[in-house]
XYZ file of C-alpha atoms in Angstrom:
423
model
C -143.706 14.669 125.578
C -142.411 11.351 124.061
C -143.729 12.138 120.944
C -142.017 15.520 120.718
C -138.770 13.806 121.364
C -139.546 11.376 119.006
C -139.849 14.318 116.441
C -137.098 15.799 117.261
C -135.184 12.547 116.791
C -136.522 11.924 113.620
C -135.651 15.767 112.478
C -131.854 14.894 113.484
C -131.678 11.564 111.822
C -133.341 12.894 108.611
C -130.491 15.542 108.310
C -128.049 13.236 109.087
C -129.072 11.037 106.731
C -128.885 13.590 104.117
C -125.433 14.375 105.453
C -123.641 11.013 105.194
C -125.003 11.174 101.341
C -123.952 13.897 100.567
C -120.758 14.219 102.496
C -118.248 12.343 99.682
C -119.622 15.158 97.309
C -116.715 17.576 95.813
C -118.838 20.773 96.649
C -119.030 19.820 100.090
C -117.283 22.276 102.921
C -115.949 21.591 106.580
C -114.962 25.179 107.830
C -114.117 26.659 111.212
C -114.341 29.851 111.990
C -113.129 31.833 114.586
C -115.789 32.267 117.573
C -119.039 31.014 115.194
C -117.797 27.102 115.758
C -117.552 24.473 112.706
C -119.569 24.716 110.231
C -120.906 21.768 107.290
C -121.956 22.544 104.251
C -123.222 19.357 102.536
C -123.437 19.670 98.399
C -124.857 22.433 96.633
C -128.136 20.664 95.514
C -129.266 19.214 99.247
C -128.331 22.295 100.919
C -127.732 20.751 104.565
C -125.457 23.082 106.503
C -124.211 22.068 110.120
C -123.266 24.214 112.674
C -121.329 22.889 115.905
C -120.677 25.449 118.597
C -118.508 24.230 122.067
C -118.424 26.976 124.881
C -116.438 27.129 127.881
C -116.292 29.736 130.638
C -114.299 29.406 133.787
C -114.560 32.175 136.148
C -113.941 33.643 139.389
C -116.100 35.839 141.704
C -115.696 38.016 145.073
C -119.069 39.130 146.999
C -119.823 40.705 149.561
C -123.154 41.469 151.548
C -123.819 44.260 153.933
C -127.242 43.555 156.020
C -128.222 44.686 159.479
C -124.830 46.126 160.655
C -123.147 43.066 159.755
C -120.559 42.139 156.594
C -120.169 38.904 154.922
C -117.636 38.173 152.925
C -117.529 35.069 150.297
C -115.892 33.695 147.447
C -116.173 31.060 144.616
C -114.608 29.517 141.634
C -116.945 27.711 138.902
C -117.370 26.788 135.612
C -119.519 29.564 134.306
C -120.847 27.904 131.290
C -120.011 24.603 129.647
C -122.018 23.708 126.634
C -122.346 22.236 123.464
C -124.872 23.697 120.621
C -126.087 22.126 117.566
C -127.734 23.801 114.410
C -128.490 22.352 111.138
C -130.893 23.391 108.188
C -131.666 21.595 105.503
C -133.285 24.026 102.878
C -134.445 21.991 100.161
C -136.935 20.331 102.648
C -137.421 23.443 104.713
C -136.288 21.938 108.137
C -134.104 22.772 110.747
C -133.294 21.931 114.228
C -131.768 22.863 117.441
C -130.206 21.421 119.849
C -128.152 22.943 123.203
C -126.824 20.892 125.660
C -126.296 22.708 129.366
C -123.817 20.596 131.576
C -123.869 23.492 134.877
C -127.353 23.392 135.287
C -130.125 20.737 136.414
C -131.415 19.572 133.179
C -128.929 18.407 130.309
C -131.144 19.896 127.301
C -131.160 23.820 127.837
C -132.764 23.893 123.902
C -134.258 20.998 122.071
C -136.537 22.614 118.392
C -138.084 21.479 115.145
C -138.401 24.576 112.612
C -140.195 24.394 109.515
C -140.504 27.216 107.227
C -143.686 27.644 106.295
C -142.564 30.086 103.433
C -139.327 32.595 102.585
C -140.953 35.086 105.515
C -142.453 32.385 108.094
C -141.236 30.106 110.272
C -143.001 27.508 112.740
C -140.668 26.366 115.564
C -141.921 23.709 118.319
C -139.876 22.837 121.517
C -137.895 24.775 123.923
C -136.028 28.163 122.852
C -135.236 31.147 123.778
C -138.455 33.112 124.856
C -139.317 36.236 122.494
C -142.034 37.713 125.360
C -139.036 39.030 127.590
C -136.514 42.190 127.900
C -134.253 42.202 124.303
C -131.024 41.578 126.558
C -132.835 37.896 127.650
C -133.098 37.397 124.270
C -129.260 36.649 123.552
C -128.034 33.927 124.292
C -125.380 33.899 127.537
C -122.430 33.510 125.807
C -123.122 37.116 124.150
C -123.657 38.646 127.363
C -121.876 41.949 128.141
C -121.417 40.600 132.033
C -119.933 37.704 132.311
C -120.469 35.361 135.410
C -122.375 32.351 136.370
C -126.123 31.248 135.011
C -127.748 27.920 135.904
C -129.573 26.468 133.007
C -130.121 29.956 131.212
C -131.684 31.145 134.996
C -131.153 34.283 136.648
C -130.137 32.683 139.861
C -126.983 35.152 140.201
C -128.533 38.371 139.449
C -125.680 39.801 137.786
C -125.292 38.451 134.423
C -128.574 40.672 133.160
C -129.492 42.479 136.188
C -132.487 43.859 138.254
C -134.903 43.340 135.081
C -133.938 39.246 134.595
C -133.448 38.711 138.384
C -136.894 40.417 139.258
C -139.231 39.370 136.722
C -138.232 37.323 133.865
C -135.967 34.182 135.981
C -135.542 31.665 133.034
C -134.805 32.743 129.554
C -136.452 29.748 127.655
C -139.694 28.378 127.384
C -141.725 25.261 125.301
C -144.335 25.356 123.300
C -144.946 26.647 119.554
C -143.425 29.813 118.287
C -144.032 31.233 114.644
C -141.609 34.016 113.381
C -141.999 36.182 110.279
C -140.352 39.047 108.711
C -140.709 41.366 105.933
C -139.815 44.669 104.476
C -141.353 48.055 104.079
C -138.856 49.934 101.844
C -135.630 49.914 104.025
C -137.485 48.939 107.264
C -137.218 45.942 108.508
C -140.198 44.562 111.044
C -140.406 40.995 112.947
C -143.380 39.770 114.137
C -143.650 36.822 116.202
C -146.131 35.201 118.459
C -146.033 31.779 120.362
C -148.146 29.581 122.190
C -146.003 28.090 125.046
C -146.601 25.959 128.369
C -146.187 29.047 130.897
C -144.024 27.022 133.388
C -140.438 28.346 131.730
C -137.594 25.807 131.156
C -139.377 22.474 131.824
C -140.544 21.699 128.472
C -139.367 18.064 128.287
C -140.922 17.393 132.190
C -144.117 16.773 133.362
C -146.483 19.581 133.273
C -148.870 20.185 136.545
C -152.405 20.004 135.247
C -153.809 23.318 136.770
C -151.766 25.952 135.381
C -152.660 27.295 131.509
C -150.877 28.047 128.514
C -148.914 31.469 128.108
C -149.662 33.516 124.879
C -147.841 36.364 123.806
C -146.470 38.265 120.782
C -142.811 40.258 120.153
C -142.989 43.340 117.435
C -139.292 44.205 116.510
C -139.312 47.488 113.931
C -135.768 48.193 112.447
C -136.359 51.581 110.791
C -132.340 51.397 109.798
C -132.427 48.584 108.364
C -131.431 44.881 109.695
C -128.597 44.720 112.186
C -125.643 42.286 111.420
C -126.344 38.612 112.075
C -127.933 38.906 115.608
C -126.503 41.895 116.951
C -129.625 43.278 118.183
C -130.144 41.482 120.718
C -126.788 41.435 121.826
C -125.230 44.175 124.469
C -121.844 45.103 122.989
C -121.682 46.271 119.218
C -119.514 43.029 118.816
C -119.761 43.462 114.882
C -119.263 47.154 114.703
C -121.867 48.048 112.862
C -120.628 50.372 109.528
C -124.081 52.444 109.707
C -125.680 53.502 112.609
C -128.703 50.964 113.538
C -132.158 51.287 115.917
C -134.286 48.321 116.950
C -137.741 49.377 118.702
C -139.660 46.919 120.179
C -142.308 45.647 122.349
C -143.904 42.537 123.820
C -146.503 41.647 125.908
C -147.938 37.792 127.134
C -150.365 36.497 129.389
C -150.026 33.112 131.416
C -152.845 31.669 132.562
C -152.865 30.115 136.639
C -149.311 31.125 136.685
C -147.835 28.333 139.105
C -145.025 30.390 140.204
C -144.044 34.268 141.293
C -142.534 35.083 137.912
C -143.987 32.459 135.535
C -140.940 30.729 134.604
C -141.214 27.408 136.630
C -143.612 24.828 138.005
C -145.724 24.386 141.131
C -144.454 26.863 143.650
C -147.609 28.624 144.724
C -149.484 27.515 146.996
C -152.725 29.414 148.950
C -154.956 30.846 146.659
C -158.846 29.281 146.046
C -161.245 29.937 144.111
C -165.160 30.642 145.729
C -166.013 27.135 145.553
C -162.919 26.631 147.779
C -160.907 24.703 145.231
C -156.915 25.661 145.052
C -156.545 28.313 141.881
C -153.543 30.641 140.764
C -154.082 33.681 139.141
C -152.964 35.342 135.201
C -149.692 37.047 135.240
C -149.274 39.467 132.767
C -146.323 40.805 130.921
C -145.285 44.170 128.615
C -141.843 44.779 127.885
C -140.989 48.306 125.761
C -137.169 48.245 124.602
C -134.713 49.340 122.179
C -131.491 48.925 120.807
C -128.745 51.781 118.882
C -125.437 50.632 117.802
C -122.740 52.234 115.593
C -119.180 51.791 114.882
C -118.660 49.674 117.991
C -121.262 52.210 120.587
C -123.778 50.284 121.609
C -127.115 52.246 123.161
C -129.702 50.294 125.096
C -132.683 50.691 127.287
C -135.300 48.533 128.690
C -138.825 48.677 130.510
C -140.812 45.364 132.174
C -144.167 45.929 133.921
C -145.427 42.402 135.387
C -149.615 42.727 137.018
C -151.714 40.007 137.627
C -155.260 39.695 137.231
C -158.163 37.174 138.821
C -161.570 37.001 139.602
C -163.504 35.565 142.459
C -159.618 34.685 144.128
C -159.301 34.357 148.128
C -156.599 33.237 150.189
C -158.631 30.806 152.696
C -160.580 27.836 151.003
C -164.051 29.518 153.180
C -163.602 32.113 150.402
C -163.770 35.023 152.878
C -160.676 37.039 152.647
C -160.317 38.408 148.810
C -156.795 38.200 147.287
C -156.304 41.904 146.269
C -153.523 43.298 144.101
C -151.701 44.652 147.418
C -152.398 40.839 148.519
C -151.037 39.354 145.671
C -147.570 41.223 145.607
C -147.165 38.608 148.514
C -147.495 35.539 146.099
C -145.945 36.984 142.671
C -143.165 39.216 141.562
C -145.258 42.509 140.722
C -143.829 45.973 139.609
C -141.724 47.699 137.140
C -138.008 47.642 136.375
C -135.754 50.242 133.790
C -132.497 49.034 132.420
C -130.145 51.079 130.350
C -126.925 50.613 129.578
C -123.864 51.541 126.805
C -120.717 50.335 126.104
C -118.267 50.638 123.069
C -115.741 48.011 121.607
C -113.018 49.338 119.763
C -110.897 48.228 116.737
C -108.253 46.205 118.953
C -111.075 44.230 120.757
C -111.087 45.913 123.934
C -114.533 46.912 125.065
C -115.727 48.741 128.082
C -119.850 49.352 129.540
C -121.482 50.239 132.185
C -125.240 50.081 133.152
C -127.694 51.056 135.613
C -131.644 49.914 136.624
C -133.979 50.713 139.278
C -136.518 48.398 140.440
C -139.781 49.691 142.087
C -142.471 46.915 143.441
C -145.724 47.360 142.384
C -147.031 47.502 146.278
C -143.769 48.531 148.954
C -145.180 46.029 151.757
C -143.737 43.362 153.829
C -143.948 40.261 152.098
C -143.825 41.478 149.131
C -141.430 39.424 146.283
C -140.275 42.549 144.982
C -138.216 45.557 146.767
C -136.864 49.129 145.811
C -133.707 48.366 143.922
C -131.002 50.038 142.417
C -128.384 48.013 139.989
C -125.063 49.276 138.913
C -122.519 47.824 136.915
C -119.324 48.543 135.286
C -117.432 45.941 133.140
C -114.165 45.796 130.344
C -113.392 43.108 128.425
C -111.360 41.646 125.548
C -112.687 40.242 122.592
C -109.451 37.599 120.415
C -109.647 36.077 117.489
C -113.458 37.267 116.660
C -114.770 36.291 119.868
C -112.924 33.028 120.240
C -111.956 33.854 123.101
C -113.262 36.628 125.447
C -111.778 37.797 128.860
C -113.643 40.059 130.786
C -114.008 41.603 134.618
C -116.713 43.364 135.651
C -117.960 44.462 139.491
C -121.801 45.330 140.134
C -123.554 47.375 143.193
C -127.076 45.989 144.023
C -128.734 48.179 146.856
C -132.023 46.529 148.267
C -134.848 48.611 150.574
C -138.015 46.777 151.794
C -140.133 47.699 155.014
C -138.552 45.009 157.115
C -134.407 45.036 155.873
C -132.175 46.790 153.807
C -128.712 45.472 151.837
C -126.054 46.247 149.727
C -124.255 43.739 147.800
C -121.105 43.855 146.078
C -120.347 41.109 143.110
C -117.089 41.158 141.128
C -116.285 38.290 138.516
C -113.345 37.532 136.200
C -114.074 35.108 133.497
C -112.075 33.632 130.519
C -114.567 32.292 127.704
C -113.323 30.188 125.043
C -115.879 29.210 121.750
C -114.423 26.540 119.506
């Protein structure tokens, strides 16, 4: 892991470098601009271009639980998101990096990449980044979020910033490893391939990793049969950039991680229980497919979602005498299993104001007692107000999770307020 820091490093001294020589130039550019950050453009011929990005969110948020006949109330202020991004490319020698620092969470470096491009069409990224095996919507980064409210290092502690689909089976948004990303055309289509090659233990990249879990592999197909979307708008909820001609995004993805170490894959070490017929500790393969799309038009913004996580094992018991078998039923007990369906609309008009609303139902794979997932239903209804092109963002929004399972039943009520401010 030293070494990958040490690359990293060297990445960000070699552009800065190439920044303090070229930054007396007459051709070079410091520009802000509203809601994208500053942005460096070093001299024509070196063609180093620096992006810094600051992002604070303050917010407030009212709760309340109803669980066997009894009400809880509760209430919170926090800072929602404080963070500081980096982003520079240098295109003469093909390299960029990325760096996002996380100061609400428990590890300072949410992000830390190396990108090379390997041609015009193909890039090779190594380090932590946003994972391209999940839902679309866990593809954007937080700050584009249509709900605003807290996240903990890019984690979907809360629930209600992405809903039943992040909270159920995805739980961290970024994972380590090595990702290559291409993209061509076919007439006015535009397709994205990707596939990656990444540690399977989510957001602990720059950590120790335990020695029996495996690698995760897995693969993204985007297909824009439109055309491409503006700047990263599909992957983003609201049709922040109004798009001027109606767009559609299909895709799917699908991964495997070997010995998955915990009940959704995205963190390190918390399984415990399972052996193999010699009696030795094991974990099984949790699997992955995600189906998903994306419409937006003149500020309407369309979007649905489906996740299906499974496991699979031979030979797997839950004694070390290797006498009682660890079934699919059984396993529902160790990992997050089932299927979850998200969709969701909203539009943004011309003065910045933007409404949405969305709704997803959660069904386990096995309805049992013990089991890590329950029958859900998610509801959510949100407005908010996008200034100065995103700048700054104040939003409300309230959301309705009702949770059945053999043993208890719930109903929780979340309402947030947050002010966001990007400089």
């Amino acid at each position: 892991m030293k070494k990958i820091l040490f690359l990293f490093c060297f990445a960000l001294l070699f552009i800065n470098n190439a920044a303090m020589a070229q930054l007396a130039q007459a051709d070079s550019t410091f520009v802000y601009i509203n809601g994208e950050g500053t942005f460096i453009k070093l001299g024509k011929g070196e063609g180093t271009v620096i992006n810094l990005l600051t992002t604070v969110q303050p917010g407030v948020q009212f709760g309340r639980l109803d669980s066997l006949s009894k009400k809880t109330n509760n209430s919170r202020m926090s800072l929602n998101l404080v963070r500081l991004s980096l982003m520079a490319t240098n295109a003469r020698n093909k390299v960029s990096v990325g760096l996002v620092t996380d100061f609400t969470g428990t590890s300072p470096i949410l992000e830390g990449w190396i990108g090379y491009d390997i041609s015009k069409r193909a890039k090779l990224i190594l380090g932590q980044k946003q994972s391209h095996t999940n839902n679309r919507l866990a593809m954007a980064d937080e700050r584009y979020a249509q709900t605003m409210g807290q996240t903990i290092a890019g984690k979907s502690n809360d629930g209600t910033l992405y809903g039943g689909l992040m909270q159920n089976f995805v739980g961290a948004t970024r994972e380590g490893g090595l990702f290559l990303e291409t993209n061509f055309n076919i007439n006015k289509m535009r397709i994205y391939p990707s596939v990656s090659l990444t540690t399977g233990e989510g957001q602990n990249f720059f950590s120790s990793q335990p020695t029996s879990s495996g690698f995760k592999y897995g693969g993204r197909l985007d297909i824009m049969p439109l055309g491409d979307f503006i700047k990263n708008n599909a992957f983003i909820a609201h049709d922040i950039y109004r798009e001027p001609k109606p767009k559609l995004a299909i895709g799917v993805a699908a991964s495997l991680n070997q010995k998955a170490s915990s009940p959704i894959g995205s963190e390190s070490a918390l399984i415990s229980g399972i052996y193999n017929a010699s009696g030795k500790a094991d974990l099984a393969d949790y699997r992955k497919i995600v189906v998903d799309f994306a419409f937006k038009n003149r500020g309407f913004a369309l979007i649905g979602e489906y996740i299906k996580n499974t496991v699979s094992g031979k030979d797997l018991f839950t004694n070390a005498g290797a006498t009682n078998k660890l079934t699919a039923e059984v396993a529902s007990t160790f990992y997050n299993l089932g299927s979850a369906v998200n969709i969701q609309s909203s539009y943004v008009f011309k003065t910045g104001w933007a409404i949405d609303g969305r709704y997803a139902i959660v069904k386990p794979e096995f309805d049992i007692a013990g089991s890590k997932v329950s029958d859900q239903k998610w509801a959510t209804f949100g407005i908010n107000k996008y200034i100065k092109n995103n700048a700054l963002r104040v939003g409300i929004n309230t959301n309705y999770i009702e949770s059945t399972s053999p043993t208890v039943s719930t109903k929780k009520w979340i309402n947030n307020f947050a002010v966001q401010i990007l400089l």
